C-alpha cells in the first residue's frame, strides 16, 4: 500500500483556490440573476442552479476547513491527528462529490434539453463551447493546484 502524505493547511488552501474560483462567481451570477428567471420547460432554472451550487459548495468548503482545524489542532503534523482527519473527511468528500455529480446532471438535462435556447437564445453549439472552455479552465486550475502541492511538498521535504 502506498504511503499517504500528510494533509496540511497548504493542501486545503490550494484546493480551496479551485473551489473559490468556481463557486464564488457561480453564486454571484446566480444570485444577481434570480429576478430574471425563465421557466420554459426547465426542471431547474439557471439562476437557482448556479446559486445552489455556489452556496452549497462554498459552505461545505468552509465547514471542511473549520473541521480540519478542529480535528488536527490547526494543521499539526501529528500523524494520529492526520489519520483521524482522513477518516472523517473521506465519506464526507464522497457525499459532496455525489451531490455535485447529481446537481450537474440535473442542470445539464434541464438546459441541454432545449429550454436554454428558449430562455437565453443559446444554441447547442454555443453551450457545448462554453462547457468546453469551462472544462479547460477547470483542468488548468487542477494542474495549478497539483503543481502548488508538489512545490509545497518539496519545500517541506527540503527544509
Coordinates of N, CA and C in Angstrom, one line a residue:
X1 N 0.8 -1.2 0.0 CA 0.0 0.0 0.0 C 0.9 1.2 0.0
X2 N 0.6 2.2 -0.8 CA 1.4 3.4 -0.9 C 1.2 4.3 0.3
X3 N 2.2 4.9 0.8 CA 2.2 5.8 1.9 C 1.5 7.1 1.6
X4 N 0.6 7.5 2.4 CA -0.1 8.8 2.1 C 0.7 10.0 2.7
X5 N 0.7 11.1 2.0 CA 1.3 12.3 2.5 C 0.4 13.0 3.5
X6 N 0.9 13.6 4.5 CA 0.0 14.2 5.5 C -0.7 15.4 4.9
X7 N -2.0 15.5 5.3 CA -2.8 16.7 4.8 C -2.3 17.9 5.6
X8 N -2.2 19.0 5.0 CA -1.7 20.2 5.6 C -2.7 21.4 5.3
X9 N -2.6 22.5 5.9 CA -3.3 23.6 5.6 C -3.1 24.1 4.2
X10 N -1.8 23.9 3.7 CA -1.5 24.3 2.3 C -2.3 23.4 1.3
X11 N -2.5 22.2 1.6 CA -3.3 21.3 0.7 C -4.8 21.9 0.6
X12 N -5.3 22.2 1.8 CA -6.7 22.7 1.8 C -6.8 24.1 1.1
X13 N -5.8 24.9 1.3 CA -5.8 26.2 0.6 C -5.6 26.1 -0.9
X14 N -4.8 25.2 -1.3 CA -4.6 25.0 -2.8 C -5.9 24.5 -3.4
X15 N -6.5 23.5 -2.8 CA -7.8 23.0 -3.2 C -8.9 24.1 -3.1
X16 N -8.8 24.9 -2.1 CA -9.7 26.0 -1.9 C -9.7 27.0 -3.0
X17 N -8.5 27.2 -3.6 CA -8.4 28.2 -4.7 C -9.3 27.8 -5.9
X18 N -9.4 26.5 -6.1 CA -10.3 26.0 -7.2 C -11.7 26.2 -6.8
X19 N -12.0 25.8 -5.6 CA -13.4 25.9 -5.1 C -13.8 27.4 -5.1
X20 N -13.0 28.3 -4.6 CA -13.4 29.7 -4.6 C -13.5 30.3 -6.0
X21 N -12.6 29.9 -6.9 CA -12.6 30.4 -8.3 C -13.8 30.0 -9.1
X22 N -14.4 28.8 -8.7 CA -15.5 28.4 -9.5 C -16.8 28.8 -8.8
X23 N -16.9 28.7 -7.5 CA -18.2 28.8 -6.9 C -18.6 30.2 -6.4
X24 N -17.6 31.1 -6.2 CA -17.9 32.5 -5.9 C -18.6 33.1 -7.1
X25 N -18.0 33.0 -8.3 CA -18.7 33.6 -9.4 C -20.1 32.9 -9.7
X26 N -20.2 31.6 -9.5 CA -21.5 30.9 -9.7 C -22.5 31.5 -8.8
X27 N -22.2 31.7 -7.5 CA -23.1 32.2 -6.5 C -23.4 33.7 -6.9
X28 N -22.4 34.5 -7.2 CA -22.7 35.9 -7.6 C -23.6 36.0 -8.8
X29 N -23.3 35.3 -9.8 CA -24.1 35.4 -11.1 C -25.5 34.9 -10.8
X30 N -25.6 33.7 -10.1 CA -26.9 33.2 -9.9 C -27.8 34.1 -9.0
X31 N -27.2 34.6 -7.9 CA -27.9 35.5 -7.0 C -28.3 36.8 -7.7
X32 N -27.5 37.3 -8.6 CA -27.8 38.6 -9.2 C -28.8 38.4 -10.3
X33 N -29.0 37.2 -10.8 CA -30.0 36.9 -11.8 C -31.3 36.2 -11.4
X34 N -31.5 36.1 -10.1 CA -32.7 35.4 -9.6 C -34.0 36.1 -10.1
X35 N -34.0 37.4 -10.3 CA -35.2 38.0 -10.8 C -35.4 37.8 -12.3
X36 N -34.4 37.3 -13.0 CA -34.5 37.1 -14.4 C -34.7 35.6 -14.8
X37 N -35.7 35.0 -14.1 CA -35.9 33.5 -14.3 C -36.7 33.3 -15.6
X38 N -36.5 32.2 -16.2 CA -37.3 31.7 -17.3 C -37.6 30.3 -17.1
X39 N -38.9 29.9 -17.1 CA -39.2 28.5 -16.8 C -39.9 27.9 -18.0
X40 N -39.2 28.0 -19.2 CA -39.8 27.4 -20.4 C -39.4 25.9 -20.4
X41 N -40.0 25.2 -19.5 CA -39.9 23.7 -19.5 C -38.6 23.3 -18.7
X42 N -37.9 24.2 -18.1 CA -36.7 23.8 -17.4 C -37.1 23.2 -16.0
X43 N -36.4 22.1 -15.7 CA -36.6 21.4 -14.4 C -36.1 22.3 -13.3
X44 N -34.9 22.9 -13.5 CA -34.3 23.8 -12.6 C -33.9 25.1 -13.3
X45 N -34.3 26.2 -12.9 CA -33.9 27.5 -13.6 C -32.4 27.8 -13.3
X46 N -31.8 28.3 -14.4 CA -30.3 28.6 -14.3 C -29.9 29.4 -13.1
X47 N -30.5 30.5 -12.8 CA -30.0 31.3 -11.6 C -30.1 30.5 -10.3
X48 N -31.2 29.7 -10.2 CA -31.3 28.8 -9.0 C -30.2 27.8 -9.0
X49 N -30.0 27.2 -10.1 CA -29.0 26.1 -10.2 C -27.6 26.7 -9.8
X50 N -27.2 27.8 -10.4 CA -26.0 28.4 -10.0 C -25.9 28.8 -8.5
X51 N -26.9 29.4 -8.0 CA -26.9 29.9 -6.6 C -26.8 28.7 -5.7
X52 N -27.6 27.6 -5.9 CA -27.5 26.4 -5.0 C -26.1 25.8 -5.1
X53 N -25.6 25.6 -6.3 CA -24.2 25.0 -6.5 C -23.2 25.9 -5.7
X54 N -23.2 27.2 -5.9 CA -22.3 28.1 -5.3 C -22.4 28.1 -3.8
X55 N -23.6 28.2 -3.3 CA -23.8 28.3 -1.8 C -23.5 27.0 -1.1
X56 N -23.9 25.9 -1.7 CA -23.6 24.6 -1.1 C -22.1 24.3 -1.0
X57 N -21.4 24.5 -2.2 CA -20.0 24.1 -2.2 C -19.2 25.1 -1.4
X58 N -19.5 26.4 -1.4 CA -18.7 27.3 -0.5 C -19.0 27.0 1.0
X59 N -20.2 26.7 1.3 CA -20.5 26.3 2.7 C -19.7 25.0 3.1
X60 N -19.7 24.0 2.2 CA -19.0 22.8 2.5 C -17.5 23.0 2.6
X61 N -17.0 23.9 1.8 CA -15.5 24.1 1.8 C -15.2 24.8 3.2
X62 N -15.9 25.8 3.6 CA -15.6 26.5 4.8 C -15.8 25.6 6.0
X63 N -16.8 24.7 6.0 CA -17.1 23.7 7.0 C -15.9 22.7 7.1
X64 N -15.5 22.3 5.9 CA -14.3 21.4 5.8 C -13.1 22.0 6.4
X65 N -12.8 23.2 6.1 CA -11.7 23.9 6.6 C -11.7 24.1 8.2
X66 N -12.9 24.4 8.7 CA -13.1 24.5 10.1 C -12.9 23.2 10.8
X67 N -13.5 22.1 10.2 CA -13.3 20.8 10.8 C -11.9 20.3 10.8
X68 N -11.2 20.6 9.7 CA -9.8 20.3 9.6 C -9.0 20.9 10.8
X69 N -9.2 22.2 11.0 CA -8.5 22.9 12.1 C -8.9 22.4 13.5
X70 N -10.1 22.0 13.6 CA -10.6 21.5 14.9 C -9.9 20.1 15.2
X71 N -10.0 19.2 14.2 CA -9.6 17.8 14.3 C -8.0 17.8 14.5
X72 N -7.3 18.5 13.6 CA -5.9 18.5 13.7 C -5.2 19.5 14.6
X73 N -6.0 20.3 15.2 CA -5.4 21.4 16.0 C -4.7 22.4 15.3
X74 N -5.3 22.8 14.2 CA -4.6 23.9 13.3 C -3.6 23.4 12.3
X75 N -3.8 22.1 12.0 CA -2.9 21.6 10.9 C -1.6 21.1 11.5
X76 N -1.6 20.5 12.7 CA -0.4 20.0 13.3 C 0.1 18.8 12.5
X77 N 1.4 18.5 12.6 CA 2.0 17.4 11.8 C 1.9 16.0 12.6
X78 N 1.1 16.0 13.6 CA 0.9 14.7 14.3 C 0.1 13.7 13.4
X79 N 0.8 12.6 13.2 CA 0.2 11.6 12.2 C -1.1 11.0 12.7
X80 N -1.3 10.9 14.0 CA -2.6 10.4 14.5 C -3.7 11.4 14.2
X81 N -3.5 12.6 14.4 CA -4.5 13.7 14.0 C -4.8 13.7 12.5
X82 N -3.7 13.5 11.7 CA -3.9 13.5 10.3 C -4.7 12.3 9.9
X83 N -4.5 11.1 10.5 CA -5.2 9.9 10.3 C -6.7 10.1 10.6
X84 N -6.9 10.7 11.8 CA -8.3 11.0 12.2 C -9.0 11.9 11.2
X85 N -8.3 12.9 10.7 CA -8.8 13.8 9.7 C -9.2 13.0 8.4
X86 N -8.3 12.2 7.9 CA -8.6 11.4 6.7 C -9.8 10.5 6.9
X87 N -9.9 9.9 8.1 CA -11.1 9.0 8.4 C -12.4 9.8 8.4
X88 N -12.4 11.0 8.9 CA -13.6 11.8 8.9 C -13.9 12.4 7.5
X89 N -12.9 12.8 6.8 CA -13.1 13.6 5.5 C -13.5 12.7 4.3
X90 N -13.0 11.5 4.3 CA -13.3 10.6 3.1 C -14.8 10.4 2.8
X91 N -15.6 10.0 3.8 CA -17.0 9.8 3.4 C -17.7 11.1 3.1
X92 N -17.3 12.2 3.8 CA -17.8 13.5 3.6 C -17.5 14.0 2.2
X93 N -16.3 13.7 1.7 CA -15.9 14.1 0.4 C -16.7 13.3 -0.7
X94 N -16.9 12.1 -0.4 CA -17.7 11.3 -1.3 C -19.2 11.8 -1.5
X95 N -19.8 12.2 -0.3 CA -21.1 12.7 -0.4 C -21.2 14.0 -1.2
X96 N -20.2 14.9 -1.0 CA -20.1 16.1 -1.7 C -19.9 15.9 -3.2
X97 N -19.1 14.9 -3.6 CA -18.9 14.6 -5.0 C -20.2 14.0 -5.6
X98 N -20.9 13.2 -4.8 CA -22.2 12.7 -5.3 C -23.2 13.8 -5.5
X99 N -23.3 14.8 -4.6 CA -24.2 15.9 -4.8 C -23.8 16.7 -6.0
X100 N -22.5 17.0 -6.2 CA -22.1 17.8 -7.4 C -22.4 17.1 -8.7
X101 N -22.2 15.8 -8.7 CA -22.5 15.0 -9.9 C -24.0 15.0 -10.2
X102 N -24.8 14.8 -9.2 CA -26.2 14.8 -9.4 C -26.7 16.2 -9.8
X103 N -26.2 17.2 -9.1 CA -26.6 18.6 -9.5 C -26.2 19.0 -10.9
X104 N -25.0 18.6 -11.3 CA -24.6 18.9 -12.6 C -25.4 18.2 -13.7
X105 N -25.8 16.9 -13.4 CA -26.6 16.1 -14.4 C -28.0 16.8 -14.5
X106 N -28.6 17.2 -13.3 CA -29.9 17.8 -13.4 C -29.8 19.1 -14.2
X107 N -28.8 19.9 -14.0 CA -28.7 21.1 -14.7 C -28.5 20.9 -16.2
X108 N -27.6 19.9 -16.5 CA -27.3 19.6 -17.9 C -28.6 19.1 -18.6
X109 N -29.4 18.3 -18.0 CA -30.6 17.8 -18.6 C -31.6 18.9 -18.8
X110 N -31.6 19.8 -17.8 CA -32.6 20.9 -17.9 C -32.3 21.8 -19.0
X111 N -31.0 22.2 -19.2 CA -30.6 23.2 -20.2 C -30.3 22.6 -21.5
X112 N -29.7 21.5 -21.6 CA -29.4 20.9 -22.9 C -30.6 20.2 -23.5
X113 N -31.6 20.1 -22.7 CA -32.9 19.5 -23.2 C -33.7 20.5 -24.0
X114 N -33.3 21.7 -24.2 CA -34.0 22.6 -25.1 C -34.4 23.9 -24.5
X115 N -34.5 24.0 -23.2 CA -35.1 25.2 -22.6 C -34.1 26.3 -22.6
X116 N -32.8 26.1 -22.6 CA -31.8 27.2 -22.7 C -31.9 28.0 -23.9
X117 N -32.2 27.3 -25.0 CA -32.4 28.0 -26.3 C -33.6 28.9 -26.2
X118 N -34.7 28.4 -25.6 CA -35.9 29.2 -25.5 C -35.8 30.4 -24.5
X119 N -35.0 30.2 -23.5 CA -34.9 31.2 -22.4 C -33.8 32.2 -22.7
X120 N -32.6 31.7 -23.2 CA -31.4 32.5 -23.3 C -30.9 32.7 -24.7
X121 N -31.5 32.1 -25.7 CA -31.1 32.2 -27.0 C -29.8 31.5 -27.3
X122 N -29.5 30.5 -26.6 CA -28.2 29.8 -26.8 C -28.5 28.5 -27.6
X123 N -27.6 28.3 -28.6 CA -27.7 27.0 -29.4 C -26.9 25.9 -28.7
X124 N -27.1 24.7 -29.1 CA -26.4 23.6 -28.5 C -24.9 23.8 -28.7
X125 N -24.5 24.3 -29.9 CA -23.1 24.5 -30.2 C -22.5 25.6 -29.2
X126 N -23.2 26.6 -29.0 CA -22.7 27.7 -28.0 C -22.6 27.1 -26.6
X127 N -23.5 26.3 -26.2 CA -23.5 25.7 -24.9 C -22.3 24.7 -24.8
X128 N -22.1 24.0 -25.8 CA -21.0 23.0 -25.8 C -19.7 23.7 -25.8
X129 N -19.5 24.8 -26.5 CA -18.3 25.6 -26.5 C -18.1 26.2 -25.1
X130 N -19.1 26.7 -24.5 CA -19.0 27.2 -23.1 C -18.5 26.2 -22.2
X131 N -19.1 25.0 -22.3 CA -18.8 23.9 -21.4 C -17.4 23.4 -21.6
X132 N -16.9 23.4 -22.9 CA -15.5 23.0 -23.2 C -14.6 24.0 -22.6
X133 N -14.9 25.3 -22.7 CA -14.0 26.4 -22.1 C -13.9 26.2 -20.6
X134 N -15.1 26.0 -20.0 CA -15.1 25.8 -18.5 C -14.3 24.6 -18.1
X135 N -14.4 23.5 -18.9 CA -13.6 22.3 -18.6 C -12.1 22.6 -18.7
X136 N -11.7 23.3 -19.7 CA -10.3 23.6 -19.9 C -9.8 24.5 -18.7
X137 N -10.6 25.4 -18.3 CA -10.3 26.3 -17.2 C -10.2 25.5 -15.9
X138 N -11.2 24.6 -15.7 CA -11.1 23.7 -14.5 C -9.9 22.8 -14.5
X139 N -9.6 22.2 -15.6 CA -8.4 21.3 -15.6 C -7.1 22.1 -15.4
X140 N -7.1 23.3 -15.9 CA -5.9 24.2 -15.7 C -5.8 24.5 -14.2
X141 N -6.9 24.8 -13.5 CA -6.9 25.1 -12.1 C -6.4 23.9 -11.3
X142 N -6.9 22.7 -11.7 CA -6.4 21.5 -11.1 C -4.9 21.3 -11.2
X143 N -4.4 21.5 -12.5 CA -3.0 21.3 -12.7 C -2.2 22.3 -11.9
X144 N -2.7 23.6 -11.8 CA -2.0 24.6 -10.9 C -2.0 24.2 -9.5
X145 N -3.1 23.6 -9.0 CA -3.2 23.1 -7.6 C -2.2 22.0 -7.4
X146 N -2.1 21.1 -8.3 CA -1.2 20.0 -8.2 C 0.3 20.5 -8.2
X147 N 0.6 21.4 -9.0 CA 1.9 22.0 -9.0 C 2.2 22.6 -7.7
X148 N 1.2 23.4 -7.2 CA 1.4 24.0 -5.9 C 1.6 23.0 -4.8
X149 N 0.9 21.9 -4.8 CA 1.1 20.8 -3.8 C 2.5 20.2 -3.9
X150 N 2.9 20.0 -5.2 CA 4.2 19.4 -5.4 C 5.3 20.3 -4.9
X151 N 5.2 21.6 -5.2 CA 6.2 22.6 -4.7 C 6.2 22.7 -3.2
X152 N 5.0 22.7 -2.6 CA 4.9 22.8 -1.1 C 5.4 21.5 -0.5
X153 N 5.2 20.4 -1.1 CA 5.8 19.1 -0.6 C 7.3 19.1 -0.7
X154 N 7.8 19.6 -1.8 CA 9.3 19.6 -2.0 C 9.9 20.6 -1.0
X155 N 9.2 21.7 -0.8 CA 9.8 22.7 0.1 C 9.8 22.2 1.6
X156 N 8.7 21.4 1.9 CA 8.6 20.8 3.3 C 9.7 19.8 3.4
X157 N 10.0 19.0 2.4 CA 10.9 17.9 2.5 C 12.4 18.5 2.5
X158 N 12.6 19.6 1.8 CA 13.9 20.2 1.8 C 14.3 20.9 3.1
X159 N 13.3 21.4 3.7 CA 13.7 22.2 4.9 C 12.7 22.2 5.9

